[in-house]
mmCIF file of C-alpha atoms in Angstrom:
data_model
loop_
_atom_site.group_PDB
_atom_site.id
_atom_site.type_symbol
_atom_site.label_atom_id
_atom_site.label_comp_id
_atom_site.label_asym_id
_atom_site.label_seq_id
_atom_site.Cartn_x
_atom_site.Cartn_y
_atom_site.Cartn_z
ATOM 1 C CA UNK A 1 -32.362 -177.512 79.974
ATOM 2 C CA UNK A 2 -32.568 -179.576 76.783
ATOM 3 C CA UNK A 3 -32.331 -176.438 74.683
ATOM 4 C CA UNK A 4 -29.066 -175.433 76.389
ATOM 5 C CA UNK A 5 -27.626 -178.934 75.794
ATOM 6 C CA UNK A 6 -28.552 -178.747 72.068
ATOM 7 C CA UNK A 7 -27.021 -175.279 71.767
ATOM 8 C CA UNK A 8 -23.849 -176.482 73.508
ATOM 9 C CA UNK A 9 -23.642 -179.577 71.256
ATOM 10 C CA UNK A 10 -24.179 -177.470 68.116
ATOM 11 C CA UNK A 11 -21.506 -174.990 69.171
ATOM 12 C CA UNK A 12 -19.063 -177.786 69.989
ATOM 13 C CA UNK A 13 -19.685 -179.472 66.594
ATOM 14 C CA UNK A 14 -19.221 -176.175 64.755
ATOM 15 C CA UNK A 15 -15.993 -175.506 66.663
ATOM 16 C CA UNK A 16 -14.635 -179.011 65.958
ATOM 17 C CA UNK A 17 -15.632 -178.812 62.286
ATOM 18 C CA UNK A 18 -14.058 -175.372 61.897
ATOM 19 C CA UNK A 19 -10.864 -176.549 63.572
ATOM 20 C CA UNK A 20 -10.659 -179.574 61.256
ATOM 21 C CA UNK A 21 -11.259 -177.381 58.206
ATOM 22 C CA UNK A 22 -8.569 -174.949 59.343
ATOM 23 C CA UNK A 23 -6.105 -177.813 59.849
ATOM 24 C CA UNK A 24 -6.779 -179.166 56.364
ATOM 25 C CA UNK A 25 -6.374 -175.719 54.828
ATOM 26 C CA UNK A 26 -3.051 -175.234 56.615
ATOM 27 C CA UNK A 27 -1.714 -178.404 55.012
ATOM 28 C CA UNK A 28 -2.160 -176.920 51.557
ATOM 29 C CA UNK A 29 -2.126 -178.852 48.309
ATOM 30 C CA UNK A 30 0.025 -181.911 48.819
ATOM 31 C CA UNK A 31 -0.425 -183.249 45.293
ATOM 32 C CA UNK A 32 2.739 -183.544 43.226
ATOM 33 C CA UNK A 33 0.773 -182.895 40.038
ATOM 34 C CA UNK A 34 0.716 -179.263 38.946
ATOM 35 C CA UNK A 35 -1.178 -177.391 36.249
ATOM 36 C CA UNK A 36 0.617 -175.279 33.659
ATOM 37 C CA UNK A 37 -1.114 -172.869 31.312
ATOM 38 C CA UNK A 38 1.816 -170.780 30.060
ATOM 39 C CA UNK A 39 3.614 -170.796 26.711
ATOM 40 C CA UNK A 40 4.269 -174.172 25.066
ATOM 41 C CA UNK A 41 7.726 -175.579 25.838
ATOM 42 C CA UNK A 42 9.262 -176.266 22.408
ATOM 43 C CA UNK A 43 12.641 -177.563 23.562
ATOM 44 C CA UNK A 44 14.843 -178.347 26.512
ATOM 45 C CA UNK A 45 18.543 -177.462 26.561
ATOM 46 C CA UNK A 46 20.948 -179.039 29.034
ATOM 47 C CA UNK A 47 24.489 -177.730 29.480
ATOM 48 C CA UNK A 48 26.364 -180.344 31.477
ATOM 49 C CA UNK A 49 29.462 -178.234 32.229
ATOM 50 C CA UNK A 50 27.308 -175.362 33.573
ATOM 51 C CA UNK A 51 24.960 -177.780 35.397
ATOM 52 C CA UNK A 52 21.970 -175.904 33.946
ATOM 53 C CA UNK A 53 18.782 -176.895 32.175
ATOM 54 C CA UNK A 54 16.678 -174.399 30.215
ATOM 55 C CA UNK A 55 13.061 -174.767 29.098
ATOM 56 C CA UNK A 56 12.405 -172.731 25.957
ATOM 57 C CA UNK A 57 9.410 -171.579 23.978
ATOM 58 C CA UNK A 58 10.891 -170.703 20.619
ATOM 59 C CA UNK A 59 13.902 -168.543 21.507
ATOM 60 C CA UNK A 60 12.504 -167.391 24.853
ATOM 61 C CA UNK A 61 13.874 -169.034 27.991
ATOM 62 C CA UNK A 62 10.884 -169.786 30.217
ATOM 63 C CA UNK A 63 12.697 -171.396 33.147
ATOM 64 C CA UNK A 64 16.242 -172.212 34.255
ATOM 65 C CA UNK A 65 17.169 -174.998 36.675
ATOM 66 C CA UNK A 66 20.347 -176.080 38.444
ATOM 67 C CA UNK A 67 20.873 -179.794 37.774
ATOM 68 C CA UNK A 68 22.752 -182.829 39.001
ATOM 69 C CA UNK A 69 24.151 -185.382 36.557
ATOM 70 C CA UNK A 70 25.605 -188.865 36.454
ATOM 71 C CA UNK A 71 28.370 -189.647 38.907
ATOM 72 C CA UNK A 72 30.907 -189.491 36.051
ATOM 73 C CA UNK A 73 29.760 -186.311 34.220
ATOM 74 C CA UNK A 74 32.660 -185.714 31.804
ATOM 75 C CA UNK A 75 31.992 -187.060 28.308
ATOM 76 C CA UNK A 76 28.941 -188.642 26.697
ATOM 77 C CA UNK A 77 27.174 -191.775 27.873
ATOM 78 C CA UNK A 78 28.323 -194.694 25.731
ATOM 79 C CA UNK A 79 27.850 -197.872 27.720
ATOM 80 C CA UNK A 80 25.648 -199.390 30.360
ATOM 81 C CA UNK A 81 27.009 -198.679 33.837
ATOM 82 C CA UNK A 82 29.362 -195.823 32.889
ATOM 83 C CA UNK A 83 27.413 -193.346 35.114
ATOM 84 C CA UNK A 84 27.528 -190.728 32.365
ATOM 85 C CA UNK A 85 24.728 -188.465 31.152
ATOM 86 C CA UNK A 86 24.160 -188.682 27.373
ATOM 87 C CA UNK A 87 25.079 -185.890 24.966
ATOM 88 C CA UNK A 88 23.154 -185.221 21.779
ATOM 89 C CA UNK A 89 19.607 -184.638 20.608
ATOM 90 C CA UNK A 90 16.824 -186.793 22.018
ATOM 91 C CA UNK A 91 13.115 -186.518 22.829
ATOM 92 C CA UNK A 92 10.998 -186.747 25.948
ATOM 93 C CA UNK A 93 9.376 -190.100 25.260
ATOM 94 C CA UNK A 94 7.583 -191.180 28.439
ATOM 95 C CA UNK A 95 6.334 -190.089 31.846
ATOM 96 C CA UNK A 96 6.508 -191.896 35.162
ATOM 97 C CA UNK A 97 4.077 -190.525 37.747
ATOM 98 C CA UNK A 98 5.113 -193.308 40.164
ATOM 99 C CA UNK A 99 8.867 -192.781 39.893
ATOM 100 C CA UNK A 100 11.145 -193.763 42.765
ATOM 101 C CA UNK A 101 12.504 -190.222 42.241
ATOM 102 C CA UNK A 102 9.208 -188.374 42.854
ATOM 103 C CA UNK A 103 8.284 -187.815 39.164
ATOM 104 C CA UNK A 104 10.274 -188.468 36.011
ATOM 105 C CA UNK A 105 10.341 -187.751 32.293
ATOM 106 C CA UNK A 106 12.038 -190.307 30.058
ATOM 107 C CA UNK A 107 14.709 -189.309 27.541
ATOM 108 C CA UNK A 108 14.874 -191.341 24.311
ATOM 109 C CA UNK A 109 18.464 -192.518 24.909
ATOM 110 C CA UNK A 110 19.759 -194.722 23.328
ATOM 111 C CA UNK A 111 19.016 -193.751 19.744
ATOM 112 C CA UNK A 112 20.075 -195.867 16.739
ATOM 113 C CA UNK A 113 23.536 -194.267 16.616
ATOM 114 C CA UNK A 114 24.126 -194.865 20.345
ATOM 115 C CA UNK A 115 23.097 -198.541 20.005
ATOM 116 C CA UNK A 116 25.298 -199.072 16.939
ATOM 117 C CA UNK A 117 28.343 -197.546 18.654
ATOM 118 C CA UNK A 118 27.947 -199.681 21.787
ATOM 119 C CA UNK A 119 27.325 -202.856 19.779
ATOM 120 C CA UNK A 120 30.451 -202.183 17.677
ATOM 121 C CA UNK A 121 32.401 -202.144 20.963
ATOM 122 C CA UNK A 122 30.756 -205.374 22.096
ATOM 123 C CA UNK A 123 28.847 -203.595 24.857
ATOM 124 C CA UNK A 124 25.310 -202.506 25.741
ATOM 125 C CA UNK A 125 24.415 -198.794 25.480
ATOM 126 C CA UNK A 126 22.430 -198.651 28.711
ATOM 127 C CA UNK A 127 19.124 -196.842 28.998
ATOM 128 C CA UNK A 128 16.472 -195.623 31.418
ATOM 129 C CA UNK A 129 17.746 -192.050 31.321
ATOM 130 C CA UNK A 130 15.323 -189.569 32.900
ATOM 131 C CA UNK A 131 14.873 -186.043 34.163
ATOM 132 C CA UNK A 132 13.751 -186.673 37.741
ATOM 133 C CA UNK A 133 13.523 -185.361 41.280
ATOM 134 C CA UNK A 134 15.566 -186.316 44.331
ATOM 135 C CA UNK A 135 12.805 -188.111 46.242
ATOM 136 C CA UNK A 136 14.070 -186.460 49.453
ATOM 137 C CA UNK A 137 16.152 -189.552 50.297
ATOM 138 C CA UNK A 138 18.848 -188.358 47.872
ATOM 139 C CA UNK A 139 19.100 -184.866 49.326
ATOM 140 C CA UNK A 140 22.637 -184.015 50.311
ATOM 141 C CA UNK A 141 24.287 -186.628 48.063
ATOM 142 C CA UNK A 142 26.248 -183.965 46.182
ATOM 143 C CA UNK A 143 25.701 -182.455 42.771
ATOM 144 C CA UNK A 144 26.443 -185.479 40.554
ATOM 145 C CA UNK A 145 24.978 -188.626 42.043
ATOM 146 C CA UNK A 146 22.708 -190.238 39.436
ATOM 147 C CA UNK A 147 23.478 -193.230 37.210
ATOM 148 C CA UNK A 148 23.317 -190.902 34.171
ATOM 149 C CA UNK A 149 20.035 -189.072 34.669
ATOM 150 C CA UNK A 150 19.389 -185.351 35.096
ATOM 151 C CA UNK A 151 18.245 -184.521 38.634
ATOM 152 C CA UNK A 152 16.412 -181.468 39.981
ATOM 153 C CA UNK A 153 14.648 -180.691 43.252
ATOM 154 C CA UNK A 154 11.298 -182.398 43.835
ATOM 155 C CA UNK A 155 9.327 -179.130 43.623
ATOM 156 C CA UNK A 156 11.104 -178.362 40.337
ATOM 157 C CA UNK A 157 10.288 -181.729 38.739
ATOM 158 C CA UNK A 158 6.638 -181.101 39.619
ATOM 159 C CA UNK A 159 6.787 -177.881 37.597
ATOM 160 C CA UNK A 160 8.829 -179.427 34.767
ATOM 161 C CA UNK A 161 6.511 -182.463 34.577
ATOM 162 C CA UNK A 162 3.542 -180.125 34.048
ATOM 163 C CA UNK A 163 5.332 -177.959 31.471
ATOM 164 C CA UNK A 164 6.933 -180.520 29.145
ATOM 165 C CA UNK A 165 4.914 -182.708 26.789
ATOM 166 C CA UNK A 166 5.979 -186.054 25.372
ATOM 167 C CA UNK A 167 7.730 -185.495 22.043
ATOM 168 C CA UNK A 168 9.540 -182.336 23.210
ATOM 169 C CA UNK A 169 13.101 -182.225 21.871
ATOM 170 C CA UNK A 170 15.957 -182.178 24.389
ATOM 171 C CA UNK A 171 19.477 -181.105 23.423
ATOM 172 C CA UNK A 172 22.166 -182.229 25.864
ATOM 173 C CA UNK A 173 25.464 -180.383 25.421
ATOM 174 C CA UNK A 174 28.868 -181.159 27.009
#
């Protein structure tokens, strides 16, 4: 009788353990941090009018993304609060793994020229411009909803975050 109870208990434990393992496997990898081992991204090109961002390695386009921009997308960012996305050449200068927008990569706006222009007008140039995700809560807000940042889908920023290193040049065109 004891042997049957032990066999039953062992079978039940194996069944429960297997079920738990299957449930965990079904969930998949929920980490937002990806690994990238492809060609080095040498530059990022953003075309505001086309709402496209390209990641390049030399002259080869590695990836293309549809993007959202600032709520006032025509023209370059010049002042704090203008809801415009900058235009010009900048660099990826920081990473935020704890971004309110899933993940984000900082753009080196404002540069010295941007600061000088704003100061000459008696205004502040603004800042905190990023490439970031939507953080799900911003889904459905339309194509241009940021305060001047470049927005992509959350799954896309995971990929972009893994592919782009700090110091990578970013060209933002009208």
